[in-house]
mmCIF file of C-alpha atoms and ligand atoms in Angstrom:
data_model
loop_
_atom_site.group_PDB
_atom_site.id
_atom_site.type_symbol
_atom_site.label_atom_id
_atom_site.label_comp_id
_atom_site.label_asym_id
_atom_site.label_seq_id
_atom_site.Cartn_x
_atom_site.Cartn_y
_atom_site.Cartn_z
ATOM 1 C CA MET U 1 -23.311 2.045 -8.710
ATOM 2 C CA LYS U 2 -23.812 -1.216 -6.877
ATOM 3 C CA THR U 3 -20.627 -2.860 -5.582
ATOM 4 C CA GLU U 4 -20.496 -6.634 -5.588
ATOM 5 C CA THR U 5 -17.978 -8.552 -3.464
ATOM 6 C CA VAL U 6 -17.029 -12.031 -4.668
ATOM 7 C CA THR U 7 -14.968 -14.562 -2.745
ATOM 8 C CA ALA U 8 -11.814 -15.912 -4.282
ATOM 9 C CA ILE U 9 -10.556 -18.421 -1.787
ATOM 10 C CA TRP U 10 -8.885 -20.644 -4.285
ATOM 11 C CA ASP U 11 -9.586 -24.058 -2.801
ATOM 12 C CA ARG U 12 -13.234 -23.585 -3.756
ATOM 13 C CA ARG U 13 -14.950 -25.374 -6.596
ATOM 14 C CA GLU U 14 -13.293 -24.906 -9.955
ATOM 15 C CA ARG U 15 -16.495 -23.523 -11.505
ATOM 16 C CA SER U 16 -16.835 -20.606 -9.103
ATOM 17 C CA ARG U 17 -13.157 -19.856 -9.419
ATOM 18 C CA ILE U 18 -13.352 -19.597 -13.183
ATOM 19 C CA ALA U 19 -16.486 -17.485 -12.888
ATOM 20 C CA VAL U 20 -14.705 -14.994 -10.603
ATOM 21 C CA ILE U 21 -11.748 -14.656 -12.959
ATOM 22 C CA GLU U 22 -14.023 -14.231 -15.964
ATOM 23 C CA ARG U 23 -16.137 -11.625 -14.254
ATOM 24 C CA ALA U 24 -13.080 -9.610 -13.223
ATOM 25 C CA VAL U 25 -11.451 -9.853 -16.635
ATOM 26 C CA ASP U 26 -14.698 -8.931 -18.446
ATOM 27 C CA LEU U 27 -15.053 -5.792 -16.374
ATOM 28 C CA LEU U 28 -11.393 -4.851 -16.943
ATOM 29 C CA ARG U 29 -11.771 -5.401 -20.692
ATOM 30 C CA ASN U 30 -14.808 -3.110 -20.616
ATOM 31 C CA GLY U 31 -12.751 -0.367 -19.012
ATOM 32 C CA GLU U 32 -14.195 -0.831 -15.531
ATOM 33 C CA LEU U 33 -12.423 -0.923 -12.173
ATOM 34 C CA VAL U 34 -11.939 -4.059 -10.088
ATOM 35 C CA ALA U 35 -10.478 -4.194 -6.584
ATOM 36 C CA LEU U 36 -7.974 -7.022 -6.261
ATOM 37 C CA PRO U 37 -5.940 -8.525 -3.449
ATOM 38 C CA THR U 38 -2.144 -8.344 -3.619
ATOM 39 C CA GLU U 39 0.397 -9.627 -1.103
ATOM 40 C CA THR U 40 0.833 -6.066 0.254
ATOM 41 C CA VAL U 41 -2.564 -4.291 0.314
ATOM 42 C CA TYR U 42 -5.714 -4.376 -1.826
ATOM 43 C CA GLY U 43 -5.428 -2.425 -5.065
ATOM 44 C CA VAL U 44 -8.045 -0.909 -7.328
ATOM 45 C CA ALA U 45 -7.115 -1.940 -10.853
ATOM 46 C CA ALA U 46 -7.790 -0.737 -14.375
ATOM 47 C CA GLY U 47 -6.297 -1.783 -17.700
ATOM 48 C CA ALA U 48 -3.209 0.437 -17.782
ATOM 49 C CA LEU U 49 -3.236 0.978 -21.532
ATOM 50 C CA ASN U 50 -6.783 2.366 -21.377
ATOM 51 C CA SER U 51 -6.545 5.996 -20.212
ATOM 52 C CA VAL U 52 -10.271 6.363 -19.683
ATOM 53 C CA ALA U 53 -10.320 3.350 -17.410
ATOM 54 C CA VAL U 54 -7.318 4.746 -15.538
ATOM 55 C CA ALA U 55 -9.085 8.076 -15.131
ATOM 56 C CA LYS U 56 -11.843 6.239 -13.275
ATOM 57 C CA ILE U 57 -9.264 5.285 -10.641
ATOM 58 C CA PHE U 58 -8.516 8.941 -9.938
ATOM 59 C CA GLU U 59 -12.230 9.642 -9.766
ATOM 60 C CA ALA U 60 -13.052 6.753 -7.453
ATOM 61 C CA LYS U 61 -10.129 7.559 -5.160
ATOM 62 C CA GLU U 62 -10.606 11.330 -5.458
ATOM 63 C CA ARG U 63 -6.900 11.278 -6.169
ATOM 64 C CA PRO U 64 -5.244 14.383 -7.592
ATOM 65 C CA GLY U 65 -4.238 13.925 -11.208
ATOM 66 C CA PHE U 66 -0.589 14.498 -10.464
ATOM 67 C CA ASP U 67 0.008 11.367 -8.411
ATOM 68 C CA PRO U 68 1.411 8.553 -10.586
ATOM 69 C CA LEU U 69 0.202 4.953 -10.356
ATOM 70 C CA ILE U 70 2.108 1.671 -10.108
ATOM 71 C CA LEU U 71 2.032 -0.497 -13.206
ATOM 72 C CA HIS U 72 1.579 -4.192 -12.438
ATOM 73 C CA LEU U 73 2.954 -6.560 -15.061
ATOM 74 C CA PRO U 74 1.518 -9.940 -16.091
ATOM 75 C CA ASP U 75 5.042 -11.305 -16.667
ATOM 76 C CA GLU U 76 8.653 -10.197 -17.036
ATOM 77 C CA ASN U 77 8.409 -10.093 -20.836
ATOM 78 C CA TRP U 78 6.320 -6.948 -20.469
ATOM 79 C CA LEU U 79 9.153 -5.109 -18.761
ATOM 80 C CA GLU U 80 10.975 -3.981 -21.880
ATOM 81 C CA ARG U 81 7.730 -2.932 -23.517
ATOM 82 C CA VAL U 82 6.939 -0.503 -20.721
ATOM 83 C CA ALA U 83 10.371 0.554 -19.427
ATOM 84 C CA LYS U 84 13.839 1.400 -20.697
ATOM 85 C CA ILE U 85 16.650 -0.014 -18.666
ATOM 86 C CA ASP U 86 19.789 2.018 -18.447
ATOM 87 C CA GLY U 87 22.739 -0.179 -19.466
ATOM 88 C CA ARG U 88 24.832 0.846 -16.465
ATOM 89 C CA SER U 89 22.161 -0.325 -14.021
ATOM 90 C CA SER U 90 20.820 -3.344 -15.851
ATOM 91 C CA GLY U 91 22.980 -5.887 -13.983
ATOM 92 C CA LEU U 92 21.791 -4.678 -10.599
ATOM 93 C CA ILE U 93 18.170 -4.404 -11.721
ATOM 94 C CA GLU U 94 18.253 -7.950 -13.011
ATOM 95 C CA LYS U 95 19.664 -9.241 -9.738
ATOM 96 C CA LEU U 96 16.981 -7.434 -7.766
ATOM 97 C CA MET U 97 14.252 -8.792 -9.995
ATOM 98 C CA THR U 98 15.602 -12.321 -9.714
ATOM 99 C CA GLN U 99 15.616 -12.035 -5.954
ATOM 100 C CA PHE U 100 12.415 -10.110 -5.244
ATOM 101 C CA TRP U 101 10.022 -10.600 -8.181
ATOM 102 C CA PRO U 102 7.272 -11.466 -8.096
ATOM 103 C CA GLY U 103 6.819 -9.699 -4.770
ATOM 104 C CA ALA U 104 6.656 -6.510 -2.768
ATOM 105 C CA LEU U 105 9.347 -4.543 -4.616
ATOM 106 C CA THR U 106 8.417 -1.718 -7.016
ATOM 107 C CA LEU U 107 11.059 -0.373 -9.402
ATOM 108 C CA VAL U 108 10.974 3.143 -10.824
ATOM 109 C CA LEU U 109 12.390 3.039 -14.355
ATOM 110 C CA ASP U 110 12.417 5.230 -17.446
ATOM 111 C CA ARG U 111 9.143 4.755 -19.294
ATOM 112 C CA GLN U 112 8.315 3.672 -22.800
ATOM 113 C CA PRO U 113 5.778 5.697 -24.831
ATOM 114 C CA ILE U 114 3.200 2.867 -24.769
ATOM 115 C CA ILE U 115 2.097 3.899 -21.266
ATOM 116 C CA PRO U 116 -0.595 6.583 -21.173
ATOM 117 C CA GLY U 117 0.548 9.802 -19.488
ATOM 118 C CA ILE U 118 -2.273 9.581 -16.979
ATOM 119 C CA VAL U 119 -0.635 6.491 -15.439
ATOM 120 C CA THR U 120 2.683 8.218 -14.812
ATOM 121 C CA ALA U 121 1.150 11.656 -14.204
ATOM 122 C CA GLY U 122 3.283 12.989 -17.002
ATOM 123 C CA LEU U 123 6.590 11.819 -15.514
ATOM 124 C CA ASP U 124 9.316 10.287 -17.679
ATOM 125 C CA THR U 125 9.529 7.395 -15.271
ATOM 126 C CA VAL U 126 7.169 4.567 -14.454
ATOM 127 C CA ALA U 127 6.852 2.508 -11.288
ATOM 128 C CA VAL U 128 6.544 -1.216 -12.059
ATOM 129 C CA ARG U 129 5.986 -4.305 -10.020
ATOM 130 C CA MET U 130 4.841 -7.918 -10.326
ATOM 131 C CA SER U 131 2.535 -9.150 -7.596
ATOM 132 C CA SER U 132 2.985 -12.655 -6.210
ATOM 133 C CA HIS U 133 -0.594 -12.968 -4.946
ATOM 134 C CA PRO U 134 -2.089 -16.084 -6.611
ATOM 135 C CA VAL U 135 -5.474 -14.445 -7.227
ATOM 136 C CA PHE U 136 -3.901 -11.312 -8.651
ATOM 137 C CA VAL U 137 -1.565 -13.403 -10.798
ATOM 138 C CA GLU U 138 -4.418 -15.446 -12.196
ATOM 139 C CA ILE U 139 -6.521 -12.420 -13.069
ATOM 140 C CA ILE U 140 -3.719 -10.360 -14.628
ATOM 141 C CA SER U 141 -2.534 -13.383 -16.621
ATOM 142 C CA ALA U 142 -6.021 -13.918 -17.996
ATOM 143 C CA PHE U 143 -6.296 -10.199 -18.767
ATOM 144 C CA GLY U 144 -2.935 -10.363 -20.510
ATOM 145 C CA GLU U 145 -1.913 -6.709 -20.174
ATOM 146 C CA PRO U 146 -0.468 -4.479 -17.441
ATOM 147 C CA LEU U 147 -2.830 -3.165 -14.773
ATOM 148 C CA ALA U 148 -2.549 0.226 -13.120
ATOM 149 C CA ALA U 149 -3.395 -0.340 -9.488
ATOM 150 C CA PRO U 150 -2.975 2.008 -6.550
ATOM 151 C CA SER U 151 -4.060 1.053 -3.061
ATOM 152 C CA ALA U 152 -7.862 0.811 -2.970
ATOM 153 C CA ASN U 153 -8.486 3.653 -0.529
ATOM 154 C CA ARG U 154 -9.673 7.189 -1.029
ATOM 155 C CA PHE U 155 -6.788 9.609 -1.465
ATOM 156 C CA GLY U 156 -4.736 10.266 1.648
ATOM 157 C CA ARG U 157 -6.459 7.564 3.691
ATOM 158 C CA ILE U 158 -5.268 4.266 5.127
ATOM 159 C CA SER U 159 -4.573 1.458 2.661
ATOM 160 C CA PRO U 160 -7.050 -1.446 2.785
ATOM 161 C CA THR U 161 -5.903 -4.881 3.878
ATOM 162 C CA THR U 162 -9.302 -6.616 3.668
ATOM 163 C CA ALA U 163 -12.180 -6.600 1.172
ATOM 164 C CA GLN U 164 -14.368 -4.955 3.834
ATOM 165 C CA HIS U 165 -11.909 -2.045 4.052
ATOM 166 C CA VAL U 166 -12.131 -1.663 0.297
ATOM 167 C CA PHE U 167 -15.915 -1.634 0.523
ATOM 168 C CA ASP U 168 -15.767 1.019 3.254
ATOM 169 C CA GLU U 169 -13.560 3.188 1.039
ATOM 170 C CA LEU U 170 -14.872 2.601 -2.457
ATOM 171 C CA GLY U 171 -18.278 0.930 -2.035
ATOM 172 C CA GLU U 172 -20.812 2.268 -4.597
ATOM 173 C CA ARG U 173 -17.908 3.602 -6.663
ATOM 174 C CA ILE U 174 -16.574 0.414 -8.255
ATOM 175 C CA PRO U 175 -18.481 -2.591 -9.595
ATOM 176 C CA LEU U 176 -16.441 -5.466 -8.152
ATOM 177 C CA ILE U 177 -14.254 -6.382 -5.180
ATOM 178 C CA VAL U 178 -12.441 -9.719 -5.309
ATOM 179 C CA ASP U 179 -12.065 -10.945 -1.733
ATOM 180 C CA ALA U 180 -9.197 -13.300 -0.903
ATOM 181 C CA GLY U 181 -9.020 -12.587 2.828
ATOM 182 C CA PRO U 182 -6.547 -10.309 4.635
ATOM 183 C CA THR U 183 -3.356 -9.452 2.750
ATOM 184 C CA SER U 184 -0.175 -10.985 4.086
ATOM 185 C CA HIS U 185 2.271 -8.051 4.319
ATOM 186 C CA GLY U 186 -0.277 -5.400 5.267
ATOM 187 C CA ILE U 187 1.821 -2.461 4.076
ATOM 188 C CA GLU U 188 2.506 -1.206 0.573
ATOM 189 C CA SER U 189 5.449 -2.384 -1.519
ATOM 190 C CA THR U 190 8.941 -0.975 -1.129
ATOM 191 C CA ILE U 191 9.606 1.508 -3.947
ATOM 192 C CA ILE U 192 13.140 1.956 -5.235
ATOM 193 C CA ALA U 193 14.953 3.666 -8.067
ATOM 194 C CA VAL U 194 18.333 2.432 -9.270
ATOM 195 C CA ARG U 195 20.751 5.158 -10.284
ATOM 196 C CA GLU U 196 24.319 4.459 -11.313
ATOM 197 C CA ASN U 197 24.333 1.225 -9.381
ATOM 198 C CA ARG U 198 22.978 2.779 -6.208
ATOM 199 C CA ILE U 199 19.627 1.776 -4.784
ATOM 200 C CA GLU U 200 17.443 4.691 -3.693
ATOM 201 C CA ILE U 201 14.537 3.804 -1.440
ATOM 202 C CA LEU U 202 11.649 6.127 -2.279
ATOM 203 C CA ARG U 203 9.142 4.394 -0.015
ATOM 204 C CA ARG U 204 9.985 1.887 2.686
ATOM 205 C CA GLY U 205 8.053 -1.367 2.696
ATOM 206 C CA PRO U 206 8.191 -5.132 3.181
ATOM 207 C CA ILE U 207 11.530 -5.478 1.383
ATOM 208 C CA THR U 208 13.825 -3.837 3.906
ATOM 209 C CA SER U 209 16.891 -1.660 3.406
ATOM 210 C CA GLU U 210 18.920 -4.421 5.069
ATOM 211 C CA GLN U 211 17.768 -6.883 2.405
ATOM 212 C CA LEU U 212 18.522 -4.410 -0.384
ATOM 213 C CA ALA U 213 21.950 -3.579 1.034
ATOM 214 C CA GLU U 214 23.087 -7.076 0.089
ATOM 215 C CA PHE U 215 22.868 -5.957 -3.533
ATOM 216 C CA GLY U 216 24.517 -2.544 -3.455
ATOM 217 C CA GLU U 217 24.748 0.797 -1.756
ATOM 218 C CA VAL U 218 21.404 1.985 -0.403
ATOM 219 C CA ASP U 219 20.195 5.573 0.019
ATOM 220 C CA ILE U 220 16.974 6.439 1.744
ATOM 221 C CA VAL U 221 15.357 9.405 0.077
ATOM 222 C CA ARG U 222 13.975 11.693 2.754
ATOM 223 C CA ALA U 223 10.206 11.916 2.325
ATOM 224 C CA ARG U 224 9.809 15.514 3.297
ATOM 225 C CA LYS U 225 11.995 16.974 0.603
ATOM 226 C CA LYS U 226 10.225 15.189 -2.227
ATOM 227 C CA VAL U 227 6.911 16.936 -2.438
ATOM 228 C CA SER U 228 6.695 16.157 -6.146
ATOM 229 C CA VAL U 229 5.352 12.691 -5.370
ATOM 230 C CA PRO U 230 2.302 12.841 -3.129
ATOM 231 C CA GLY U 231 2.727 9.260 -1.896
ATOM 232 C CA GLN U 232 5.765 10.691 -0.205
ATOM 233 C CA LEU U 233 3.958 13.648 1.303
ATOM 234 C CA PRO U 234 4.399 13.731 5.053
ATOM 235 C CA SER U 235 0.662 13.800 5.788
ATOM 236 C CA HIS U 236 -0.323 10.764 3.758
ATOM 237 C CA TYR U 237 -2.141 7.777 5.326
ATOM 238 C CA ALA U 238 -3.974 9.947 7.825
ATOM 239 C CA PRO U 239 -6.769 8.648 10.005
ATOM 240 C CA LYS U 240 -9.529 11.143 10.848
ATOM 241 C CA THR U 241 -8.660 11.018 14.548
ATOM 242 C CA PRO U 242 -5.567 12.968 15.622
ATOM 243 C CA LEU U 243 -2.650 10.649 16.201
ATOM 244 C CA ARG U 244 0.374 11.124 18.389
ATOM 245 C CA LEU U 245 3.518 8.989 18.374
ATOM 246 C CA VAL U 246 5.120 8.145 21.725
ATOM 247 C CA ASP U 247 8.065 5.973 22.737
ATOM 248 C CA SER U 248 6.004 4.174 25.333
ATOM 249 C CA ALA U 249 2.414 4.524 26.514
ATOM 250 C CA GLU U 250 3.592 3.648 30.034
ATOM 251 C CA SER U 251 4.142 7.293 30.955
ATOM 252 C CA PHE U 252 1.351 8.778 28.854
ATOM 253 C CA VAL U 253 -1.397 10.448 30.865
ATOM 254 C CA PRO U 254 -4.549 11.144 28.849
ATOM 255 C CA PRO U 255 -5.952 14.647 29.401
ATOM 256 C CA PRO U 256 -9.084 14.645 31.613
ATOM 257 C CA ASN U 257 -12.316 13.717 29.819
ATOM 258 C CA TYR U 258 -10.371 12.601 26.790
ATOM 259 C CA ARG U 259 -11.206 9.346 25.096
ATOM 260 C CA VAL U 260 -7.848 8.060 23.984
ATOM 261 C CA GLY U 261 -7.149 4.946 21.946
ATOM 262 C CA LEU U 262 -3.836 3.136 22.145
ATOM 263 C CA LEU U 263 -2.068 1.489 19.261
ATOM 264 C CA ALA U 264 0.267 -0.664 21.301
ATOM 265 C CA TRP U 265 3.603 -2.257 20.652
ATOM 266 C CA ASN U 266 4.329 -3.082 24.287
ATOM 267 C CA ALA U 267 1.774 -4.881 26.435
ATOM 268 C CA PRO U 268 -0.270 -1.993 27.860
ATOM 269 C CA ASN U 269 -0.162 -1.565 31.616
ATOM 270 C CA PRO U 270 -2.460 -0.425 33.042
ATOM 271 C CA GLU U 271 -4.973 -0.588 30.226
ATOM 272 C CA GLU U 272 -7.826 1.308 31.910
ATOM 273 C CA ARG U 273 -6.482 4.710 30.931
ATOM 274 C CA PHE U 274 -7.415 3.996 27.349
ATOM 275 C CA ALA U 275 -10.876 3.858 25.835
ATOM 276 C CA ALA U 276 -9.645 1.219 23.385
ATOM 277 C CA VAL U 277 -6.445 -0.695 22.783
ATOM 278 C CA ARG U 278 -5.224 -2.437 19.649
ATOM 279 C CA THR U 279 -1.992 -4.390 19.931
ATOM 280 C CA LEU U 280 0.081 -4.625 16.765
ATOM 281 C CA SER U 281 1.599 -7.975 17.684
ATOM 282 C CA GLU U 282 1.339 -9.802 20.997
ATOM 283 C CA ARG U 283 4.599 -11.579 20.133
ATOM 284 C CA GLN U 284 6.256 -8.299 19.120
ATOM 285 C CA ASP U 285 6.818 -9.702 15.666
ATOM 286 C CA LEU U 286 7.363 -6.880 13.170
ATOM 287 C CA ARG U 287 5.953 -8.840 10.272
ATOM 288 C CA GLU U 288 2.736 -9.488 12.163
ATOM 289 C CA ALA U 289 2.696 -5.841 13.263
ATOM 290 C CA ALA U 290 2.958 -4.634 9.670
ATOM 291 C CA ALA U 291 0.163 -6.946 8.610
ATOM 292 C CA ASN U 292 -2.093 -5.628 11.408
ATOM 293 C CA LEU U 293 -1.133 -1.944 11.235
ATOM 294 C CA PHE U 294 -3.756 -0.500 8.920
ATOM 295 C CA ARG U 295 -6.570 -2.676 10.280
ATOM 296 C CA CYS U 296 -5.810 -1.574 13.847
ATOM 297 C CA LEU U 297 -5.551 2.086 12.849
ATOM 298 C CA ARG U 298 -8.804 1.862 10.946
ATOM 299 C CA GLU U 299 -10.607 0.194 13.862
ATOM 300 C CA LEU U 300 -9.414 2.860 16.294
ATOM 301 C CA ASP U 301 -10.328 5.568 13.817
ATOM 302 C CA GLN U 302 -13.930 4.323 13.773
ATOM 303 C CA LEU U 303 -14.445 4.708 17.511
ATOM 304 C CA ASP U 304 -14.880 8.494 17.588
ATOM 305 C CA LEU U 305 -11.928 8.931 19.903
ATOM 306 C CA ASP U 306 -10.380 12.292 20.749
ATOM 307 C CA LEU U 307 -6.879 10.999 20.193
ATOM 308 C CA ILE U 308 -4.967 7.920 19.116
ATOM 309 C CA VAL U 309 -1.636 7.352 20.807
ATOM 310 C CA ALA U 310 0.713 5.063 18.908
ATOM 311 C CA GLU U 311 3.822 3.519 20.405
ATOM 312 C CA ARG U 312 6.979 3.585 18.319
ATOM 313 C CA VAL U 313 8.135 0.186 17.145
ATOM 314 C CA PRO U 314 11.840 -0.741 16.852
ATOM 315 C CA ALA U 315 13.368 1.027 13.858
ATOM 316 C CA GLN U 316 15.133 -1.965 12.314
ATOM 317 C CA GLY U 317 13.935 -3.963 9.330
ATOM 318 C CA LEU U 318 10.194 -3.775 8.731
ATOM 319 C CA GLY U 319 9.921 -1.531 11.778
ATOM 320 C CA ALA U 320 11.299 1.348 9.712
ATOM 321 C CA ALA U 321 8.429 1.019 7.225
ATOM 322 C CA ILE U 322 5.867 0.851 10.040
ATOM 323 C CA LEU U 323 7.360 3.936 11.711
ATOM 324 C CA ASP U 324 7.273 5.745 8.396
ATOM 325 C CA ARG U 325 3.514 5.093 8.063
ATOM 326 C CA LEU U 326 2.873 6.096 11.690
ATOM 327 C CA ASP U 327 4.926 9.223 11.283
ATOM 328 C CA ARG U 328 2.872 10.303 8.301
ATOM 329 C CA ALA U 329 -0.378 9.366 10.009
ATOM 330 C CA SER U 330 0.597 11.632 12.910
ATOM 331 C CA HIS U 331 1.596 14.560 10.752
ATOM 332 C CA ASP U 332 -0.581 17.657 11.201
ATOM 333 C CA SER U 333 -2.224 16.027 14.182
ATOM 334 C CA ASP U 334 -0.321 18.103 16.679
ATOM 335 C CA ILE U 335 -2.683 21.018 17.026
ATOM 336 C CA ARG U 336 -5.762 18.851 17.265
ATOM 337 C CA GLY U 337 -3.925 16.252 19.311
ATOM 338 C CA THR U 338 -2.826 18.616 22.062
ATOM 339 C CA ARG U 339 -5.949 20.688 22.529
ATOM 340 C CA GLY U 340 -6.846 20.793 26.173
HETATM 341 O O1 TXA H 1 1.907 -2.431 -2.579
HETATM 342 C C1 TXA H 1 1.659 -1.553 -3.385
HETATM 343 O O2 TXA H 1 2.543 -0.926 -3.964
HETATM 344 C C2 TXA H 1 0.172 -1.261 -3.694
HETATM 345 C C3 TXA H 1 -0.415 -2.491 -4.362
HETATM 346 C C4 TXA H 1 -1.853 -2.281 -4.727
HETATM 347 O O3 TXA H 1 0.355 -2.827 -5.482
HETATM 348 N N1 TXA H 1 0.057 -0.109 -4.495
HETATM 349 C C5 TXA H 1 0.266 1.145 -4.031
HETATM 350 O O4 TXA H 1 0.004 2.116 -4.970
HETATM 351 O O5 TXA H 1 0.628 1.377 -2.902
HETATM 352 P P1 TXA H 1 -0.208 3.628 -4.558
HETATM 353 O O6 TXA H 1 -0.637 4.290 -5.816
HETATM 354 O O7 TXA H 1 -1.141 3.745 -3.434
HETATM 355 O O8 TXA H 1 1.204 4.139 -4.196
HETATM 356 C C6 TXA H 1 2.153 4.238 -5.233
HETATM 357 C C7 TXA H 1 3.184 5.245 -4.896
HETATM 358 C C8 TXA H 1 2.637 6.653 -4.845
HETATM 359 O O9 TXA H 1 3.158 7.261 -3.683
HETATM 360 C C9 TXA H 1 3.214 7.298 -6.081
HETATM 361 O O10 TXA H 1 3.422 8.658 -5.865
HETATM 362 C C10 TXA H 1 4.499 6.512 -6.277
HETATM 363 O O11 TXA H 1 4.158 5.212 -5.930
HETATM 364 N N2 TXA H 1 4.945 6.488 -7.657
HETATM 365 C C11 TXA H 1 4.270 6.014 -8.721
HETATM 366 N N3 TXA H 1 4.961 6.204 -9.854
HETATM 367 C C12 TXA H 1 6.109 6.818 -9.505
HETATM 368 C C13 TXA H 1 7.247 7.286 -10.234
HETATM 369 N N4 TXA H 1 7.318 7.184 -11.538
HETATM 370 N N5 TXA H 1 8.251 7.852 -9.538
HETATM 371 C C14 TXA H 1 8.174 7.963 -8.179
HETATM 372 N N6 TXA H 1 7.124 7.539 -7.432
HETATM 373 C C15 TXA H 1 6.115 6.980 -8.089
HETATM 374 MG MG1 MG H 2 -1.811 4.479 -1.707
#
């Protein structure tokens, strides 16, 4: 299959803009996949009420059938059609939606029967979110129905933050990529469940636990215990190159004849020990670091290095979500990463 990439920088001529939306919506209506930008990462979308279209997502991503997808809603009116809201939690859920929707917060709620089982992988719950990305909003509004859209990478690999990343992952597998430049957050949405007025963070992301704590008690569900949801598997997001997490690269001595890449938080000194260096944020700004994380990892991963060494970032706020991704990327790397 030939993959076409179309630009959707929205200050372009009205005609081309309408043509892009129409092309995307036509494909979606025909049960095809379209890669779309969101404010977090690029997603690969299918009409969520069309199980055959959704199955194509699993195929394109080579994603095991048991990993549920996030449902993206065109507007809040869709919420009650797809989810049941428990009366005891409805006040808190409404407050969270008012504050964070549209945006990078995904809510896990009890599902309604309208959603095909393939979307939720047979679970009784469904993960829902509303993207704030203007291009995504325009396309889903024109489509008029929920879209199932996981990150547009092959299963277990790094999420794409540019259209080129999507092409590298899914080129020749999907007909269309809508390119709106790099995504702004750079990491996937925060996923929460609300139970009896407590907020459980299932996946850390751009909406931090500190922000959520203003609305109620917050629990962070430990990834490693929850093997039932593969997005929470410890070894997710893995680059091909072994990756090791260190507090500071200052004291790291690469083994002889090893080509080591550094994913830096601190300004590297001296740099010569490393075959390549990518700095997450020169200004040590966690938001910028999150936005750069997957691009930097991907670039280092393409250099055929023997090892990537990543410096830990501060654990507060967005840093916790970045550390979570790095931790998973380093999982299983130990044996390969310490040979020699
Ligand atoms: O920012 C994002 O959330 C991006 C953009 C494209 O929206 N999407 C994304 O989707 O990251 P995906 O499929 O790559 O990750 C969704 C995660 C998976 O780890 C999945 O296991 C989990 O959400 N998930 C989906 N439905 C769930 C449910 N009902 N209960 C618990 N976890 C669920
Ligand atoms: Mg993903």
